[in-house]
C-alpha positions as semicolon CSV with decimal commas, in nm:
position;residue;x (nm);y (nm);z (nm)
1;M;1,304;-0,513;-3,193
2;P;1,271;-0,149;-3,092
3;I;1,063;0,069;-3,308
4;N;1,228;0,388;-3,424
5;P;1,087;0,669;-3,619
6;Q;1,237;0,712;-3,970
7;P;1,259;1,047;-4,144
8;Y;1,172;1,098;-4,515
9;R;1,169;1,382;-4,748
10;L;0,864;1,486;-4,961
11;A;0,914;1,638;-5,318
12;D;0,865;1,988;-5,173
13;G;1,148;1,926;-4,940
14;T;0,918;1,872;-4,621
15;V;1,060;1,633;-4,377
16;K;0,808;1,371;-4,217
17;Y;0,854;1,074;-4,002
18;K;0,733;0,720;-4,071
19;V;0,678;0,455;-3,794
20;R;0,680;0,095;-3,912
21;F;0,521;-0,178;-3,698
22;R;0,347;-0,517;-3,701
23;V;-0,018;-0,568;-3,630
24;P;-0,099;-0,922;-3,500
25;G;-0,287;-1,115;-3,779
26;K;-0,144;-0,917;-4,074
27;P;0,141;-1,057;-4,274
28;N;0,307;-0,738;-4,370
29;P;0,426;-0,450;-4,167
30;T;0,198;-0,135;-4,130
31;S;0,314;0,222;-4,125
32;E;0,190;0,566;-3,990
33;S;0,323;0,901;-4,098
34;F;0,380;1,200;-3,876
35;T;0,478;1,567;-3,931
36;T;0,701;1,595;-3,632
37;L;0,944;1,365;-3,455
38;A;0,770;1,431;-3,118
39;E;0,453;1,299;-3,240
40;A;0,616;0,989;-3,413
41;K;0,781;0,925;-3,074
42;K;0,466;0,959;-2,877
43;F;0,296;0,705;-3,125
44;V;0,573;0,464;-3,069
45;R;0,529;0,502;-2,681
46;L;0,173;0,415;-2,732
47;I;0,230;0,114;-2,923
48;E;0,457;-0,005;-2,663
49;R;0,215;0,060;-2,385
50;A;-0,124;-0,018;-2,538
51;G;-0,036;-0,232;-2,830
52;P;-0,046;-0,155;-3,206
53;V;-0,424;-0,217;-3,262
54;A;-0,521;0,018;-2,980
55;A;-0,255;0,276;-3,083
56;Q;-0,412;0,301;-3,435
57;E;-0,760;0,345;-3,287
58;V;-0,638;0,614;-3,081
59;R;-0,480;0,788;-3,361
60;Q;-0,785;0,761;-3,572
61;A;-1,001;0,892;-3,294
62;S;-0,763;1,183;-3,235
63;T;-0,914;1,371;-3,516
64;T;-1,239;1,416;-3,328
65;S;-1,085;1,437;-2,991
66;D;-1,144;1,725;-2,768
67;L;-0,793;1,893;-2,731
68;D;-0,898;1,971;-2,368
69;S;-0,969;1,617;-2,276
70;P;-0,763;1,504;-1,969
71;T;-0,545;1,211;-1,965
72;L;-0,643;0,901;-1,769
73;R;-0,371;0,992;-1,529
74;T;-0,482;1,336;-1,476
75;Y;-0,846;1,235;-1,430
76;L;-0,744;0,961;-1,173
77;G;-0,595;1,243;-0,962
78;R;-0,920;1,436;-0,985
79;H;-1,124;1,123;-0,903
80;L;-0,910;1,039;-0,589
81;A;-0,930;1,388;-0,469
82;R;-1,308;1,362;-0,456
83;L;-1,277;1,038;-0,262
84;E;-1,077;1,215;0,003
85;A;-1,396;1,355;0,138
86;S;-1,557;1,013;0,206
87;A;-1,293;0,748;0,207
88;T;-1,010;0,697;0,449
89;P;-0,663;0,841;0,360
90;G;-0,534;0,478;0,352
91;T;-0,789;0,373;0,099
92;V;-0,721;0,656;-0,133
93;A;-0,343;0,586;-0,107
94;D;-0,403;0,212;-0,168
95;Y;-0,597;0,307;-0,484
96;R;-0,315;0,525;-0,619
97;R;-0,064;0,259;-0,551
98;M;-0,286;-0,008;-0,724
99;A;-0,322;0,217;-1,023
100;E;0,055;0,290;-1,051
101;R;0,144;-0,075;-1,024
102;T;-0,104;-0,171;-1,294
103;W;-0,287;0,005;-1,556
104;L;-0,153;0,357;-1,519
105;A;0,189;0,264;-1,666
106;R;0,012;0,139;-1,992
107;L;-0,270;0,376;-2,015
108;G;-0,211;0,681;-1,820
109;D;-0,100;0,923;-2,094
110;I;-0,395;0,836;-2,318
111;P;-0,661;1,109;-2,334
112;L;-0,977;0,980;-2,181
113;D;-1,195;1,031;-2,495
114;M;-0,927;0,826;-2,700
115;L;-0,907;0,537;-2,456
116;T;-1,047;0,228;-2,638
117;R;-1,171;-0,109;-2,525
118;D;-0,894;-0,276;-2,722
119;A;-0,634;-0,066;-2,515
120;V;-0,802;-0,196;-2,188
121;V;-0,777;-0,556;-2,339
122;A;-0,419;-0,510;-2,433
123;W;-0,323;-0,399;-2,071
124;V;-0,502;-0,706;-1,926
125;A;-0,296;-0,916;-2,151
126;W;0,027;-0,723;-2,054
127;Q;-0,055;-0,731;-1,682
128;R;-0,080;-1,109;-1,692
129;Q;0,286;-1,124;-1,804
130;Q;0,418;-0,889;-1,515
131;T;0,538;-0,998;-1,174
132;T;0,479;-0,832;-0,836
133;R;0,766;-0,673;-0,621
134;R;0,807;-1,027;-0,475
135;G;0,870;-1,178;-0,813
136;T;0,543;-1,368;-0,828
137;P;0,297;-1,338;-1,127
138;Y;0,000;-1,107;-1,056
139;S;-0,306;-1,334;-0,958
140;T;-0,642;-1,318;-1,130
141;K;-0,793;-1,153;-0,827
142;S;-0,512;-0,872;-0,830
143;I;-0,586;-0,806;-1,194
144;A;-0,974;-0,807;-1,123
145;N;-0,919;-0,564;-0,850
146;A;-0,716;-0,334;-1,071
147;H;-0,970;-0,355;-1,350
148;G;-1,255;-0,285;-1,107
149;L;-1,081;0,034;-0,996
150;L;-1,028;0,136;-1,372
151;S;-1,387;0,078;-1,458
152;T;-1,499;0,275;-1,154
153;V;-1,276;0,577;-1,253
154;L;-1,411;0,544;-1,607
155;A;-1,772;0,522;-1,494
156;A;-1,705;0,854;-1,310
157;A;-1,578;1,005;-1,629
158;V;-1,899;0,912;-1,800
159;D;-2,098;1,082;-1,529
160;D;-1,876;1,386;-1,579
161;E;-1,967;1,369;-1,942
162;L;-1,616;1,352;-2,058
163;I;-1,666;1,016;-2,243
164;A;-1,978;0,858;-2,383
165;R;-1,922;0,506;-2,247
166;N;-1,694;0,311;-2,031
167;P;-1,439;0,120;-2,230
168;A;-1,344;-0,101;-1,946
169;R;-1,700;-0,228;-1,885
170;G;-1,759;-0,598;-1,970
171;V;-1,399;-0,663;-2,056
172;R;-1,338;-1,039;-1,999
173;L;-1,093;-1,103;-1,731
174;P;-0,857;-1,417;-1,684
175;R;-1,014;-1,676;-1,467
176;D;-0,770;-1,966;-1,504
177;Q;-0,634;-1,960;-1,148
178;H;-0,820;-2,133;-0,852
179;A;-0,898;-1,937;-0,552
180;P;-0,649;-2,031;-0,267
181;E;-0,781;-2,292;-0,013
182;M;-0,928;-2,140;0,297
183;E;-0,715;-2,260;0,583
184;I;-0,867;-2,317;0,933
185;F;-0,730;-2,456;1,259
186;T;-0,817;-2,809;1,353
187;P;-0,876;-2,867;1,723
188;S;-0,538;-3,014;1,783
189;E;-0,368;-2,730;1,588
190;W;-0,543;-2,480;1,797
191;D;-0,446;-2,640;2,125
192;A;-0,080;-2,648;2,013
193;F;-0,083;-2,290;1,894
194;Y;-0,275;-2,157;2,195
195;A;-0,013;-2,323;2,430
196;A;0,271;-2,181;2,217
197;M;0,138;-1,820;2,214
198;D;0,286;-1,569;2,462
199;D;0,066;-1,544;2,784
200;H;-0,002;-1,174;2,706
201;Y;-0,170;-1,233;2,380
202;R;-0,370;-1,539;2,460
203;P;-0,680;-1,344;2,544
204;L;-0,651;-1,172;2,204
205;I;-0,642;-1,496;2,003
206;A;-0,923;-1,655;2,218
207;F;-1,141;-1,347;2,145
208;L;-1,063;-1,379;1,764
209;R;-1,133;-1,757;1,779
210;G;-1,464;-1,701;1,986
211;T;-1,604;-1,400;1,791
212;G;-1,485;-1,420;1,437
213;T;-1,393;-1,054;1,440
214;R;-1,126;-0,904;1,217
215;I;-0,804;-0,832;1,404
216;G;-0,837;-0,460;1,323
217;E;-1,176;-0,475;1,502
218;A;-1,069;-0,682;1,787
219;T;-0,770;-0,472;1,867
220;A;-0,985;-0,162;1,859
221;V;-1,233;-0,285;2,131
222;Q;-1,246;-0,056;2,430
223;V;-1,343;-0,128;2,793
224;R;-1,662;0,029;2,744
225;D;-1,763;-0,192;2,481
226;V;-1,754;-0,499;2,695
227;N;-2,059;-0,585;2,909
228;L;-1,974;-0,868;3,148
229;D;-2,319;-0,884;3,291
230;R;-2,478;-0,939;2,959
231;G;-2,182;-1,128;2,808
232;T;-2,160;-0,922;2,515
233;V;-1,908;-0,700;2,321
234;R;-1,991;-0,414;2,101
235;I;-1,791;-0,382;1,770
236;R;-1,802;-0,019;1,681
237;R;-1,472;0,083;1,533
238;A;-1,159;-0,058;1,364
239;W;-0,806;0,055;1,293
240;K;-0,777;0,233;0,955
241;K;-0,465;0,301;0,741
242;G;-0,398;0,683;0,721
243;A;-0,162;0,875;0,514
244;A;0,090;0,839;0,785
245;G;0,016;0,540;1,040
246;T;-0,313;0,426;1,160
247;Y;-0,613;0,574;1,330
248;L;-0,954;0,452;1,494
249;G;-1,240;0,474;1,237
250;D;-1,566;0,312;1,146
251;T;-1,598;-0,066;1,085
252;K;-1,564;-0,195;0,734
253;T;-1,934;-0,194;0,672
254;K;-2,252;-0,070;0,819
255;R;-2,333;-0,424;0,939
256;G;-1,991;-0,437;1,090
257;N;-2,130;-0,222;1,362
258;R;-2,275;-0,495;1,574
259;T;-2,310;-0,661;1,921
260;I;-2,172;-1,018;1,967
261;L;-2,264;-1,263;2,234
262;L;-1,959;-1,406;2,402
263;A;-1,896;-1,764;2,526
264;P;-1,837;-1,790;2,893
265;V;-1,479;-1,918;2,823
266;V;-1,404;-1,587;2,628
267;L;-1,555;-1,377;2,907
268;E;-1,334;-1,532;3,159
269;R;-1,022;-1,430;2,966
270;L;-1,150;-1,078;2,913
271;A;-1,252;-1,003;3,279
272;P;-0,909;-0,942;3,413
273;L;-0,816;-0,721;3,131
274;L;-1,102;-0,472;3,221
275;E;-1,047;-0,435;3,602
276;G;-0,964;-0,084;3,716
277;R;-0,922;0,068;3,361
278;V;-1,089;0,374;3,222
279;A;-1,375;0,328;2,972
280;D;-1,177;0,439;2,657
281;A;-0,880;0,216;2,729
282;L;-0,808;-0,040;2,473
283;V;-0,880;-0,398;2,596
284;F;-0,606;-0,563;2,403
285;T;-0,265;-0,386;2,407
286;A;0,094;-0,477;2,310
287;A;0,317;-0,615;2,573
288;G;0,457;-0,263;2,638
289;G;0,119;-0,111;2,628
290;G;-0,046;0,087;2,356
291;Q;-0,189;-0,024;2,019
292;I;-0,129;-0,372;1,879
293;H;-0,009;-0,321;1,517
294;A;-0,148;-0,614;1,314
295;H;0,148;-0,668;1,091
296;R;0,403;-0,661;1,388
297;F;0,188;-0,905;1,579
298;R;0,171;-1,129;1,288
299;E;0,543;-1,124;1,214
300;R;0,661;-1,147;1,585
301;Q;0,417;-1,316;1,812
302;W;0,197;-1,498;1,564
303;Q;0,459;-1,663;1,355
304;R;0,664;-1,754;1,648
305;A;0,377;-1,944;1,795
306;L;0,313;-2,126;1,479
307;D;0,687;-2,229;1,467
308;V;0,689;-2,350;1,819
309;A;0,363;-2,546;1,774
310;G;0,504;-2,706;1,451
311;I;0,234;-2,572;1,223
312;T;0,333;-2,539;0,862
313;K;-0,002;-2,442;0,715
314;R;-0,041;-2,080;0,602
315;L;-0,250;-1,969;0,885
316;T;-0,310;-1,604;0,969
317;P;-0,510;-1,413;1,224
318;H;-0,793;-1,403;0,960
319;S;-0,789;-1,802;0,973
320;L;-0,943;-1,755;1,324
321;R;-1,233;-1,571;1,168
322;H;-1,274;-1,851;0,910
323;T;-1,236;-2,114;1,181
324;H;-1,503;-1,956;1,404
325;A;-1,753;-1,923;1,102
326;S;-1,671;-2,299;0,980
327;E;-1,748;-2,430;1,328
328;L;-2,083;-2,247;1,353
329;L;-2,206;-2,353;1,016
330;T;-2,088;-2,709;1,049
331;A;-2,285;-2,732;1,374
332;G;-2,595;-2,606;1,195
333;V;-2,600;-2,253;1,310
334;S;-2,813;-2,027;1,095
335;P;-2,627;-1,843;0,827
336;H;-2,799;-1,525;0,927
337;V;-2,660;-1,567;1,277
338;V;-2,320;-1,623;1,122
339;Q;-2,364;-1,322;0,899
340;H;-2,433;-1,098;1,202
341;R;-2,139;-1,234;1,407
342;L;-1,904;-1,172;1,111
343;G;-2,044;-0,838;1,026
344;H;-2,094;-0,927;0,660
345;E;-2,297;-0,652;0,483
346;D;-2,499;-0,912;0,280
347;L;-2,582;-1,272;0,341
348;S;-2,452;-1,346;-0,005
349;T;-2,107;-1,269;0,111
350;T;-2,141;-1,533;0,381
351;S;-2,289;-1,791;0,139
352;R;-2,026;-1,728;-0,114
353;V;-1,722;-1,756;0,119
354;Y;-1,848;-2,063;0,302
355;A;-2,053;-2,229;0,029
356;H;-1,892;-2,569;0,069
357;L;-1,993;-2,577;0,432
358;L;-2,355;-2,467;0,352
359;T;-2,364;-2,770;0,120
360;D;-2,261;-2,992;0,409
361;A;-2,515;-2,828;0,646
362;Q;-2,791;-2,942;0,401
363;A;-2,793;-3,288;0,560
364;A;-3,078;-3,196;0,786
365;A;-3,278;-3,074;0,494
366;V;-3,221;-3,397;0,309
367;A;-3,320;-3,588;0,624
368;V;-3,663;-3,398;0,618
369;S;-3,729;-3,452;0,257
370;Q;-3,639;-3,819;0,287
371;Q;-3,893;-3,836;0,575
372;S;-4,165;-3,679;0,358
373;F;-4,145;-3,974;0,115
374;A;-4,168;-4,230;0,403
375;P;-4,528;-4,350;0,327
376;Q;-4,436;-4,398;-0,048
377;I;-4,120;-4,584;0,036
378;E;-4,276;-4,804;0,297
379;A;-4,558;-4,891;0,036
């Protein structure tokens, strides 16, 4: 039932407003009194957004609150404005959209110094009950990402000495969903898919399969980056999301800036794309010339090729990156080499993503260990 402030009159004729609500775990309703209707309505909104326990804590803390303390919504704006100096416009816009879709709706109007841990916990519980614009529940990964952004913003507020501690730090997050299975191409699926792909885009998918690069990196490669004599390609830039459209920027990480040795079969497909072209021309272009937009490529050429090949698995251009890494690790290639080719900032990333393959690759280690016991076994 909706909560509505109820007016009541004191003996001296003063009118106040009472808000009655239930607190989980308590058998009887609880009430709070306010001197104005506006204050009472604000408290009701806080109950609806942060929950009754957090609302009470906020009200109790308000007696010591700095009246100049900004709300979380206001401080987010300041935080994102600072990021504009170092992060890409697309990244800043993504952060803003993420906050608006998640915790900003529940916590945005709470002053920073009145934001409690219970309010953050209540938001997590609420978020689990929400659905995305596609009508699907929010995944645990999406909630974790949103919580990570919230915690980063509040950590900055601690650094600015606006709050003493970060109330989002250490909050337990839901972990009851399994990570989606990593899909890769089988040899037969690859053959069918390659044959179904439009001739113009075959060199691109061969490059993705043979290098493990991200599609935003591959489509940013310029003629000057390919050295046919050495058989290498330099990955130096990637397409970034801007406030309006995309632009060429740095790779995702420092180690993303790398040189990759190419297989002869990939070089054969690249060579014709380089002939007679200027150094700063894009190697891979759309059929009509110009930039390949990843989302358009996936919706049109990629999905059409999957359909023609009769492949129903949820394979994406990123699946070619996983396919490349999986093939290398399964063949016993060092994880350090795979890390370099993929451009992972840290080896732990490679190990975490492909842990199941690294376990399989321990067969050689087991064989060596078995051999060391040979004298005892023979005895």
